[in-house]
XYZ file of C-alpha atoms in Angstrom:
658
model
C 8.766 -31.285 45.054
C 5.665 -32.285 42.777
C 3.277 -30.124 41.038
C 0.745 -29.583 43.778
C 3.035 -27.274 45.206
C 2.568 -24.581 42.438
C -0.717 -23.058 41.631
C -1.607 -23.173 38.193
C -1.768 -19.332 37.696
C 1.338 -17.390 36.277
C 1.872 -14.576 38.054
C 4.406 -12.534 39.893
C 3.738 -14.299 43.490
C 4.402 -18.034 41.197
C 7.430 -16.681 39.744
C 9.228 -15.332 43.102
C 8.204 -18.551 45.091
C 9.962 -20.414 41.952
C 12.841 -18.132 41.953
C 12.970 -19.205 45.950
C 12.937 -23.119 45.156
C 14.808 -23.206 42.544
C 17.552 -21.366 44.326
C 17.345 -23.645 47.272
C 16.616 -27.185 46.024
C 18.321 -27.316 42.598
C 17.626 -30.787 41.990
C 16.136 -32.421 39.046
C 12.552 -33.127 40.768
C 12.194 -29.149 41.733
C 13.180 -28.224 38.253
C 10.867 -30.939 36.457
C 7.751 -29.629 38.376
C 8.823 -25.719 37.081
C 9.368 -27.195 33.300
C 6.190 -29.104 33.812
C 4.244 -25.523 34.696
C 6.126 -23.930 32.089
C 4.968 -26.229 29.385
C 1.432 -26.748 29.852
C -0.521 -24.429 27.757
C -3.463 -24.426 29.936
C -1.563 -22.982 33.035
C -0.239 -19.822 30.716
C -4.154 -19.896 29.055
C -5.625 -19.326 32.643
C -2.725 -16.465 34.292
C -3.757 -13.287 32.513
C -6.946 -12.997 31.978
C -8.711 -9.572 32.060
C -9.988 -8.496 35.683
C -13.375 -7.499 34.610
C -13.780 -11.228 33.195
C -14.797 -13.957 35.282
C -12.986 -16.537 35.137
C -13.263 -17.844 32.011
C -17.275 -17.193 31.004
C -16.425 -14.470 28.721
C -14.365 -15.831 26.523
C -15.760 -16.571 22.630
C -14.517 -16.855 19.063
C -14.972 -12.499 18.957
C -13.600 -11.919 22.796
C -9.516 -13.498 23.804
C -10.870 -12.556 27.454
C -6.755 -12.141 28.108
C -4.970 -9.396 29.263
C -1.935 -8.921 26.968
C -0.893 -5.407 29.172
C -0.152 -8.628 32.126
C 1.537 -10.921 30.134
C 3.746 -7.802 28.689
C 5.096 -6.534 32.609
C 5.503 -10.268 33.351
C 7.624 -11.308 30.644
C 9.381 -7.778 30.968
C 10.249 -8.571 34.753
C 11.181 -11.928 34.063
C 14.274 -10.875 31.759
C 15.889 -8.785 34.883
C 19.002 -10.845 35.692
C 17.832 -12.441 38.767
C 15.221 -14.472 36.732
C 17.547 -15.872 34.714
C 16.905 -19.245 36.149
C 13.415 -19.548 35.889
C 13.947 -17.420 32.374
C 16.265 -20.674 31.064
C 13.744 -23.113 32.296
C 10.764 -20.615 30.339
C 13.407 -20.656 27.182
C 13.778 -24.395 27.399
C 9.640 -25.107 28.157
C 8.662 -23.150 24.933
C 11.530 -24.868 22.458
C 10.947 -28.287 23.483
C 7.840 -28.503 24.322
C 4.850 -26.359 24.307
C 5.041 -25.137 20.942
C 5.916 -28.589 19.345
C 2.890 -29.900 21.255
C 0.884 -26.665 20.325
C -2.413 -28.784 18.874
C -3.982 -28.320 14.813
C -7.512 -28.585 17.048
C -7.287 -26.739 20.228
C -9.870 -28.096 22.930
C -11.800 -25.191 23.187
C -11.631 -21.726 22.657
C -9.789 -20.596 26.053
C -7.304 -23.117 24.682
C -6.317 -20.622 21.289
C -5.078 -17.736 24.241
C -2.075 -19.263 24.034
C -1.298 -17.784 20.185
C -1.965 -14.192 21.392
C 0.977 -14.440 24.394
C 3.874 -16.733 23.181
C 4.620 -13.121 20.572
C 4.734 -11.412 24.075
C 7.965 -13.342 24.582
C 10.988 -10.989 24.154
C 13.488 -13.683 23.173
C 10.684 -14.649 20.383
C 12.540 -11.078 18.854
C 15.846 -12.295 19.152
C 17.415 -13.644 15.974
C 19.395 -16.492 17.794
C 15.556 -18.313 18.410
C 14.124 -17.599 14.996
C 14.954 -20.631 14.262
C 13.387 -23.183 17.806
C 10.828 -20.036 18.617
C 9.617 -17.425 16.047
C 9.121 -19.976 13.285
C 7.694 -22.908 14.636
C 5.282 -20.940 16.128
C 4.082 -19.188 12.347
C 4.497 -22.831 11.913
C 1.574 -24.371 14.588
C -0.812 -20.702 13.626
C -0.688 -22.120 10.111
C -1.203 -25.928 11.261
C -4.574 -24.750 12.588
C -7.359 -26.147 11.364
C -10.176 -23.744 9.604
C -12.427 -22.620 12.471
C -9.671 -21.836 14.903
C -7.155 -20.066 13.059
C -10.724 -18.157 11.806
C -10.926 -17.151 15.405
C -7.475 -16.345 15.906
C -8.319 -14.069 12.709
C -10.498 -12.543 15.250
C -8.703 -11.869 17.647
C -6.306 -10.724 15.943
C -8.953 -7.987 14.637
C -9.422 -6.881 18.018
C -5.792 -6.038 19.376
C -4.068 -3.254 19.338
C -2.310 -1.592 16.836
C 1.262 -1.557 18.314
C 0.410 -5.656 19.039
C -0.643 -6.077 15.920
C 2.737 -4.114 14.383
C 4.775 -6.081 16.375
C 3.709 -9.136 15.035
C 4.369 -8.077 11.775
C 7.668 -6.505 12.662
C 8.316 -10.028 14.105
C 8.136 -11.805 10.926
C 9.423 -9.190 8.675
C 12.770 -9.715 11.189
C 12.837 -13.437 10.740
C 12.296 -13.016 6.606
C 15.105 -10.528 6.691
C 17.557 -13.033 8.511
C 16.847 -15.915 6.255
C 17.790 -14.143 3.566
C 20.703 -12.622 4.638
C 21.636 -16.272 6.013
C 20.562 -18.649 3.304
C 23.627 -19.648 2.299
C 24.575 -21.128 5.478
C 21.928 -23.802 5.156
C 23.089 -26.737 4.622
C 19.687 -28.468 2.976
C 18.009 -25.986 0.641
C 14.647 -27.125 1.252
C 14.580 -26.367 5.106
C 15.056 -22.372 4.186
C 12.388 -22.881 1.794
C 10.089 -24.594 4.803
C 11.240 -21.695 6.930
C 11.097 -18.474 5.073
C 7.377 -20.307 3.866
C 6.313 -20.258 7.409
C 7.139 -16.441 7.750
C 5.471 -15.400 4.809
C 2.267 -17.540 5.062
C 1.853 -15.993 8.561
C 2.582 -12.257 7.338
C 0.265 -12.892 4.589
C -2.277 -13.822 7.198
C -1.715 -10.866 9.270
C -1.744 -8.546 5.964
C -5.299 -10.251 5.366
C -6.820 -9.113 8.475
C -4.937 -6.023 8.143
C -6.958 -5.374 4.751
C -10.535 -5.443 6.714
C -9.407 -3.693 9.993
C -6.681 -1.295 8.759
C -4.295 -1.391 12.403
C -1.677 -0.058 10.537
C -1.284 1.804 6.420
C -0.348 -1.516 3.853
C 3.680 0.105 3.779
C 4.074 -1.174 7.238
C 4.160 -4.303 5.346
C 6.867 -3.737 3.105
C 10.492 -4.894 3.686
C 12.407 -2.455 2.366
C 16.370 -4.264 2.331
C 15.055 -7.315 0.059
C 15.682 -4.750 -3.307
C 19.764 -5.195 -1.650
C 19.016 -9.164 -0.593
C 17.225 -10.731 -3.688
C 17.199 -10.747 -7.572
C 14.359 -8.614 -8.321
C 14.444 -9.817 -11.978
C 15.044 -13.600 -11.363
C 12.528 -14.002 -8.768
C 9.860 -11.817 -11.016
C 10.872 -14.515 -13.889
C 10.581 -17.164 -11.999
C 7.111 -16.274 -10.789
C 5.702 -15.524 -14.144
C 6.865 -18.816 -14.912
C 4.948 -20.861 -12.671
C 1.698 -18.132 -12.826
C 1.711 -19.239 -16.751
C 1.959 -22.933 -16.113
C 5.543 -23.685 -16.995
C 8.208 -25.240 -15.017
C 11.734 -24.734 -15.096
C 14.065 -27.410 -15.941
C 16.360 -26.410 -12.934
C 15.052 -28.106 -9.921
C 16.448 -25.475 -8.004
C 14.804 -23.193 -9.691
C 11.159 -25.498 -9.561
C 11.528 -25.520 -5.940
C 12.381 -22.491 -5.010
C 10.110 -20.528 -2.907
C 9.272 -16.949 -4.938
C 8.856 -13.524 -3.291
C 6.653 -12.590 -5.725
C 3.798 -14.586 -4.089
C 3.599 -12.403 -1.272
C 3.404 -8.846 -3.211
C 2.750 -7.183 -0.303
C 5.889 -7.261 1.080
C 7.770 -4.972 -1.599
C 8.249 -1.554 -1.724
C 7.767 0.864 -4.953
C 11.391 0.488 -5.461
C 11.032 -3.369 -5.782
C 7.613 -3.200 -8.036
C 9.201 -0.810 -10.336
C 11.717 -3.273 -10.855
C 8.798 -5.610 -11.132
C 7.637 -3.353 -14.021
C 11.101 -2.883 -16.284
C 11.309 -6.736 -15.650
C 7.618 -6.997 -17.185
C 8.134 -4.502 -19.791
C 11.736 -5.823 -20.941
C 9.941 -9.510 -20.918
C 7.940 -8.998 -23.205
C 10.290 -6.514 -25.662
C 12.116 -9.345 -25.475
C 9.680 -12.217 -26.514
C 8.270 -9.835 -28.734
C 11.366 -8.869 -31.025
C 12.768 -12.124 -31.207
C 10.385 -14.662 -31.474
C 11.004 -16.309 -28.289
C 8.777 -18.851 -26.527
C 8.296 -18.847 -22.831
C 10.667 -21.558 -22.469
C 13.944 -19.314 -23.312
C 13.239 -16.404 -21.634
C 15.413 -17.417 -18.878
C 18.484 -17.573 -21.685
C 17.291 -15.019 -23.272
C 17.489 -12.231 -20.273
C 20.958 -12.998 -19.658
C 22.018 -11.481 -23.156
C 22.021 -8.022 -24.490
C 19.046 -6.756 -25.739
C 18.895 -7.439 -29.138
C 16.163 -4.865 -30.148
C 16.383 -4.637 -34.046
C 14.440 -0.642 -33.577
C 14.648 2.305 -31.206
C 15.503 1.078 -27.524
C 12.532 4.100 -27.229
C 9.321 5.259 -27.811
C 9.590 8.563 -29.319
C 7.134 11.031 -30.177
C 7.178 13.984 -32.110
C 4.035 16.619 -31.635
C 3.292 19.958 -32.183
C 1.969 21.691 -29.200
C -0.739 23.469 -31.208
C -2.217 19.903 -31.919
C -1.395 18.085 -29.266
C -4.209 15.795 -28.861
C -4.796 14.948 -32.595
C -0.344 14.574 -32.689
C -0.499 12.455 -29.545
C -3.371 10.499 -30.844
C -1.611 9.520 -34.613
C 1.994 8.749 -33.443
C 0.335 6.283 -30.864
C -1.487 4.580 -32.823
C 1.002 3.647 -35.305
C 3.039 2.097 -32.764
C 2.683 -1.251 -31.781
C 1.559 -2.886 -28.116
C 5.461 -3.958 -26.970
C 6.880 -0.183 -27.837
C 5.022 1.424 -25.224
C 6.872 -0.557 -22.613
C 9.674 1.173 -24.025
C 11.210 4.190 -22.246
C 9.419 7.826 -23.671
C 11.341 10.510 -25.311
C 8.827 13.629 -26.651
C 10.225 15.705 -29.312
C 8.313 18.875 -29.825
C 8.052 20.284 -33.371
C 10.568 22.741 -34.195
C 12.333 22.593 -30.674
C 15.578 20.934 -30.426
C 15.339 20.517 -26.075
C 17.122 17.074 -25.266
C 14.250 15.219 -23.143
C 16.262 14.166 -20.225
C 13.252 13.731 -18.408
C 11.710 17.365 -18.315
C 10.278 17.868 -21.737
C 7.725 14.127 -21.107
C 6.966 15.637 -18.151
C 6.347 18.837 -19.767
C 4.264 16.335 -22.491
C 2.128 15.023 -20.093
C 1.668 18.193 -17.953
C 0.206 19.709 -21.224
C -1.696 16.779 -22.620
C -3.875 16.099 -19.679
C -4.443 20.286 -19.292
C -6.108 20.078 -22.608
C -8.245 15.987 -22.217
C -9.523 17.459 -18.855
C -10.828 20.452 -20.687
C -14.707 20.755 -19.387
C -15.657 21.782 -22.456
C -15.175 18.098 -23.626
C -17.209 17.104 -20.704
C -15.312 13.713 -20.270
C -14.998 14.183 -16.982
C -17.231 15.449 -13.958
C -15.611 17.411 -11.211
C -17.219 16.725 -7.566
C -16.675 19.581 -5.760
C -16.798 18.354 -2.549
C -14.194 16.406 -2.787
C -12.485 17.521 -5.658
C -12.046 14.235 -7.548
C -13.243 12.788 -11.163
C -15.220 10.540 -12.366
C -16.089 9.926 -16.055
C -19.172 11.356 -16.864
C -22.587 9.761 -17.957
C -22.693 12.170 -21.040
C -19.971 13.037 -23.157
C -19.593 13.835 -27.469
C -15.911 13.256 -27.889
C -14.863 9.883 -29.712
C -14.039 6.789 -27.267
C -10.118 6.582 -28.429
C -9.275 9.947 -26.120
C -10.769 8.044 -23.320
C -8.499 5.279 -25.054
C -5.475 7.850 -25.314
C -6.081 9.068 -21.540
C -5.870 5.574 -20.311
C -2.322 5.432 -22.120
C -1.319 8.238 -20.816
C -1.976 7.026 -17.576
C -0.193 3.572 -18.399
C 2.890 5.774 -19.932
C 3.207 7.982 -16.545
C 3.288 4.869 -14.287
C 6.389 3.316 -17.080
C 8.076 6.383 -17.031
C 8.068 7.396 -13.246
C 6.360 10.175 -14.044
C 3.365 11.429 -11.106
C 0.742 12.932 -13.035
C -2.582 15.690 -11.302
C -5.285 13.107 -12.165
C -7.375 13.190 -9.149
C -9.740 10.204 -9.593
C -10.992 8.382 -5.894
C -9.323 4.723 -5.369
C -12.471 3.390 -7.663
C -10.673 3.628 -10.456
C -7.719 1.436 -9.859
C -9.879 -1.325 -8.121
C -11.536 -1.688 -11.533
C -9.020 -1.850 -13.228
C -7.352 -4.575 -11.157
C -10.862 -6.782 -10.155
C -11.840 -5.408 -7.481
C -15.593 -3.895 -7.082
C -15.738 -0.478 -5.657
C -18.514 -0.380 -2.783
C -20.097 2.310 -0.607
C -16.981 3.423 1.087
C -15.682 4.846 -2.619
C -18.796 6.921 -3.000
C -17.903 8.450 0.314
C -14.663 9.108 -0.700
C -15.797 10.112 -4.609
C -19.078 12.297 -2.797
C -19.494 11.939 0.803
C -22.662 13.822 0.894
C -24.673 10.849 -1.208
C -22.468 8.010 0.333
C -23.446 9.585 3.869
C -27.004 9.233 3.076
C -26.826 6.036 1.636
C -25.149 4.883 5.099
C -28.134 6.532 6.790
C -30.822 4.182 4.870
C -28.675 1.059 5.882
C -28.641 1.958 9.409
C -31.463 3.688 10.086
C -33.427 2.048 13.694
C -37.212 2.466 12.682
C -39.550 0.500 10.542
C -40.834 3.065 8.458
C -38.203 3.176 5.910
C -40.608 4.056 3.019
C -42.650 6.390 4.928
C -39.431 8.323 6.289
C -37.107 8.176 2.521
C -39.826 8.413 -0.113
C -37.540 6.556 -2.695
C -37.765 4.464 -5.488
C -35.193 2.261 -7.161
C -33.810 5.376 -9.092
C -31.337 7.931 -9.124
C -31.738 11.562 -10.308
C -28.764 12.710 -12.631
C -27.752 16.061 -13.900
C -26.654 16.680 -17.871
C -26.428 20.396 -19.759
C -28.224 22.146 -17.308
C -30.974 19.110 -17.401
C -31.596 17.103 -14.312
C -32.555 13.079 -15.569
C -33.994 9.926 -13.925
C -32.202 6.730 -14.456
C -33.782 3.590 -13.686
C -30.971 1.646 -11.084
C -33.055 -1.667 -12.364
C -35.788 -2.823 -14.773
C -39.180 -1.067 -13.401
C -37.093 0.714 -10.777
C -39.369 3.808 -11.253
C -42.541 1.306 -9.891
C -39.820 -0.713 -6.998
C -40.130 1.310 -3.268
C -37.566 0.905 -1.733
C -38.387 0.096 2.012
C -36.749 -2.064 5.058
C -35.683 -4.912 3.007
C -34.682 -4.121 -0.038
C -32.766 -1.164 1.154
C -29.400 -3.210 0.717
C -29.995 -4.048 -2.896
C -31.212 -0.134 -3.591
C -27.417 0.493 -2.370
C -25.987 -1.788 -4.191
C -27.503 -0.676 -7.553
C -26.944 2.814 -6.551
C -23.285 2.326 -6.258
C -23.464 -0.338 -9.350
C -25.012 2.810 -11.684
C -22.005 5.471 -10.216
C -18.996 3.011 -10.866
C -20.402 1.256 -13.183
C -23.001 0.843 -16.125
C -23.582 4.953 -16.547
C -19.104 5.572 -17.411
C -18.596 1.754 -19.186
C -18.405 2.913 -22.215
C -16.210 5.822 -21.089
C -14.467 3.325 -18.732
C -13.540 0.425 -21.135
C -11.888 2.635 -23.393
C -9.753 3.960 -20.747
C -9.251 0.686 -19.371
C -7.963 -1.131 -22.118
C -5.483 2.349 -23.448
C -4.531 1.969 -19.525
C -4.235 -1.956 -19.828
C -2.076 -2.094 -23.411
C 0.746 -0.391 -21.560
C 0.656 -1.644 -18.080
C -1.546 -4.649 -18.293
C -0.620 -8.499 -18.108
C 1.031 -10.809 -15.244
C 2.784 -8.190 -13.043
C -0.446 -5.577 -12.487
C -1.363 -8.750 -9.798
C 1.304 -7.606 -7.845
C -0.409 -4.335 -6.569
C -2.508 -3.033 -4.663
C -5.331 -0.530 -5.582
C -3.831 1.941 -3.098
C -0.097 1.502 -4.635
C -1.143 1.003 -8.157
C -2.609 4.943 -7.578
C 0.680 5.440 -5.472
C 2.541 4.719 -8.540
C 0.277 7.120 -11.069
C -0.175 10.150 -8.881
C 2.019 9.874 -6.112
C 1.295 9.444 -2.244
C 1.163 11.971 0.567
C 4.210 10.755 2.457
C 5.483 14.407 3.152
C 9.190 14.520 4.570
C 9.738 18.063 4.245
C 12.953 18.320 6.141
C 14.406 15.854 3.276
C 12.891 18.118 0.360
C 15.214 20.657 1.727
C 18.245 18.340 2.216
C 18.143 17.011 -1.326
C 17.576 20.699 -2.981
C 19.750 21.385 -5.765
C 21.608 24.893 -6.090
C 22.586 26.625 -9.045
C 23.664 30.700 -9.986
C 24.958 32.217 -6.873
C 22.854 30.171 -4.212
C 23.720 27.241 -1.941
C 22.897 25.901 1.089
C 24.543 28.571 2.726
C 22.840 31.611 1.079
C 21.077 34.244 3.455
C 17.938 34.366 0.221
C 18.031 29.957 0.595
C 18.107 30.269 4.250
C 14.828 32.824 4.865
C 13.298 30.437 1.593
C 13.511 27.350 4.076
C 13.043 29.146 6.690
C 9.317 30.556 5.885
C 8.397 27.554 3.946
C 8.379 25.353 7.040
C 6.344 27.657 8.740
C 3.945 27.413 6.131
C 1.204 25.042 7.499
C 0.456 21.507 5.291
C -2.007 23.239 2.724
C 0.354 26.279 1.903
C 3.036 23.533 1.549
C 1.100 21.041 -0.574
C 0.653 24.481 -2.747
C 3.998 24.861 -3.753
C 4.611 21.457 -4.660
C 1.843 22.019 -7.148
C 2.874 25.178 -7.644
C 6.537 23.986 -8.667
C 5.991 20.355 -10.020
C 2.644 20.082 -11.507
C 1.620 18.087 -8.613
C 0.693 18.248 -4.427
C 1.593 14.554 -4.277
C 5.410 12.856 -3.788
C 6.831 10.082 -6.238
C 6.170 6.645 -4.615
C 10.144 6.484 -4.819
C 9.822 9.435 -1.511
C 10.827 12.786 -1.642
C 14.330 12.661 -2.056
C 13.348 12.033 -5.817
C 11.484 15.170 -6.247
C 14.726 16.721 -5.944
C 13.807 20.227 -6.644
C 16.096 23.402 -8.055
C 16.309 26.616 -6.711
C 17.964 29.096 -8.584
C 19.053 32.736 -8.389
C 18.028 35.758 -10.637
C 18.933 38.989 -11.753
C 15.341 40.070 -11.772
C 14.373 42.274 -8.665
C 12.510 41.744 -4.803
C 9.649 44.074 -6.517
C 9.326 40.393 -8.425
C 7.882 37.093 -7.557
C 9.419 33.340 -7.667
C 8.668 31.728 -11.036
C 8.185 27.981 -11.288
C 9.459 25.245 -13.913
C 7.106 22.905 -13.168
C 8.740 20.612 -16.379
C 12.153 20.790 -14.177
C 11.188 21.540 -10.363
C 12.528 24.689 -10.943
C 12.557 27.890 -9.072
C 13.607 30.887 -9.896
C 14.175 32.760 -6.441
C 15.183 36.574 -6.571
C 17.580 37.902 -3.716
C 14.809 39.073 -0.879
C 16.554 41.423 1.625
C 13.794 40.264 4.139
C 11.800 37.118 5.204
C 8.497 39.632 5.559
C 9.485 40.344 1.526
C 10.130 36.711 0.971
C 6.479 35.407 2.274
C 4.569 38.141 0.573
C 6.070 37.394 -3.086
C 6.288 33.613 -2.668
C 2.592 33.300 -0.876
C 1.840 35.805 -3.645
C 2.731 33.233 -6.414
C 1.230 30.571 -4.923
C -2.159 32.339 -4.826
C -2.454 33.328 -8.440
C -1.609 29.894 -9.496
C -4.235 28.200 -10.985
C -2.969 24.692 -12.549
C -4.761 22.776 -15.308
C -6.998 20.186 -14.039
C -10.667 20.633 -13.710
C -10.361 22.501 -10.582
């Protein structure tokens, strides 16, 4: 039977015909005819056009013109056992012909549809076919020339988040499969080629997602990596490679470093990298080692001549002055050590609570509005550096060091800075979206200026290249460009005006204060390791995130005194808490822990403590913020407990500029 007996389109009807023909004429000619159709990318490309599209004329580099839902439905039907012969032919065709023969330079845009169709084939999700289907498809995509590669990126930008997430999970699964089975590969170069293809495909998807935000950045995390890979060794290999050093071992030299793809690492893995980086820098400094010896160096026990901790002695009544003094006498390397704080005249052992209290009290003092170091934006509840203030630069330097220490010591601090700060720390330029976050009204006004459709921009907005700023009750006009007060904003220069406006807010007006802050922060958290973070991840490391899991908070809670998980008062407490709206739950977190966000490691790492007290039920619950400890009287009813807890939350003021 020749190919003329078949339609060029692949659909339910043709599948039924093929199944019938194969069952009636199971001979070489019949099979070859089906294989020829199934091996033809053109047949697949022409088979799932959107019904509203007339043939292929609507297809463009921006629009694939394909109905992926029809593709999905057809493949799901083929998985039925009655179509097993057809499925086998499709599998063979994809493995031996179609995927290996995909061109790096497709003849036209329509020929690109195959790259959207193939991931819908269910067997690509089966680990048995990762090596013969999934990885070869990744390699074919990565071979694409520049222009068709951009077309595919554009199409991925248009697909629904569910399809995009399926692609991510497909290649995350391939990475895990390869890592778990790496010892079974007799030829190491094959493993390296395969895992590099999977990782580079994920990287391509990640770059698309940065622009269109189909999914959250943590959708790319592969948490299992921490248990499958020696994170410390991988980071060291990456560090050496970045430093231009060549490892002596040819195996190490040729190995794939996962740190080259930092978007796959979760908080646990990146914390390990921070620790490795700190240990590396301490060891190199203390032992006078050079980079060529770091592998040998880090296999030895640390030979630190001084204390393994950064110990600060401070007085409560002179916290800022003492912190400045103590931190100034320590070297940059000392700042990488675990922090221990001793309050003068107190004997408490710092098991974490004293350090947390130190951060809370120090930031409370530094953020005091009387110093004018930061401006509080009422609309967004965020802080930004003041245009004008009169404190010494070393105060900003101290805040920078404090933020760095908080990250290194896994302590969440209640600092409400916009994402723009973390972008600047990572050399990413803030834009209009960042101004919208910090000052929504200003941001929206500038967006309206850019979007205004009329020609009369000059008459409608009446703007020139200046910005008005209030300083201690006085409104001052600042020039955005030389002679800006004489340059009118019009249709042709409005983008230049917006750029200059944003640049003034985030750069020019705060340059000296930010420079002092960043030098302090980078003294603790600088180096190659910082390159592994995205701005949002760096923010989450410092101030936590909002990935709340309230059930997990209850499951990991610890009880003291007469309390246990089954005690009547405890049961009343959790019933009441879970009925709270989100904002009230966040207020409870702020009341108990000093921050309404949770550590990047998750809710379980918060681990609150609830203890019984001898106080009567007329008393309010009391929070010991430094230890996440709640003193909870034994209330006799849910109504009383709810009223007392609500009263305690409403009376809590915190310590930020809010």
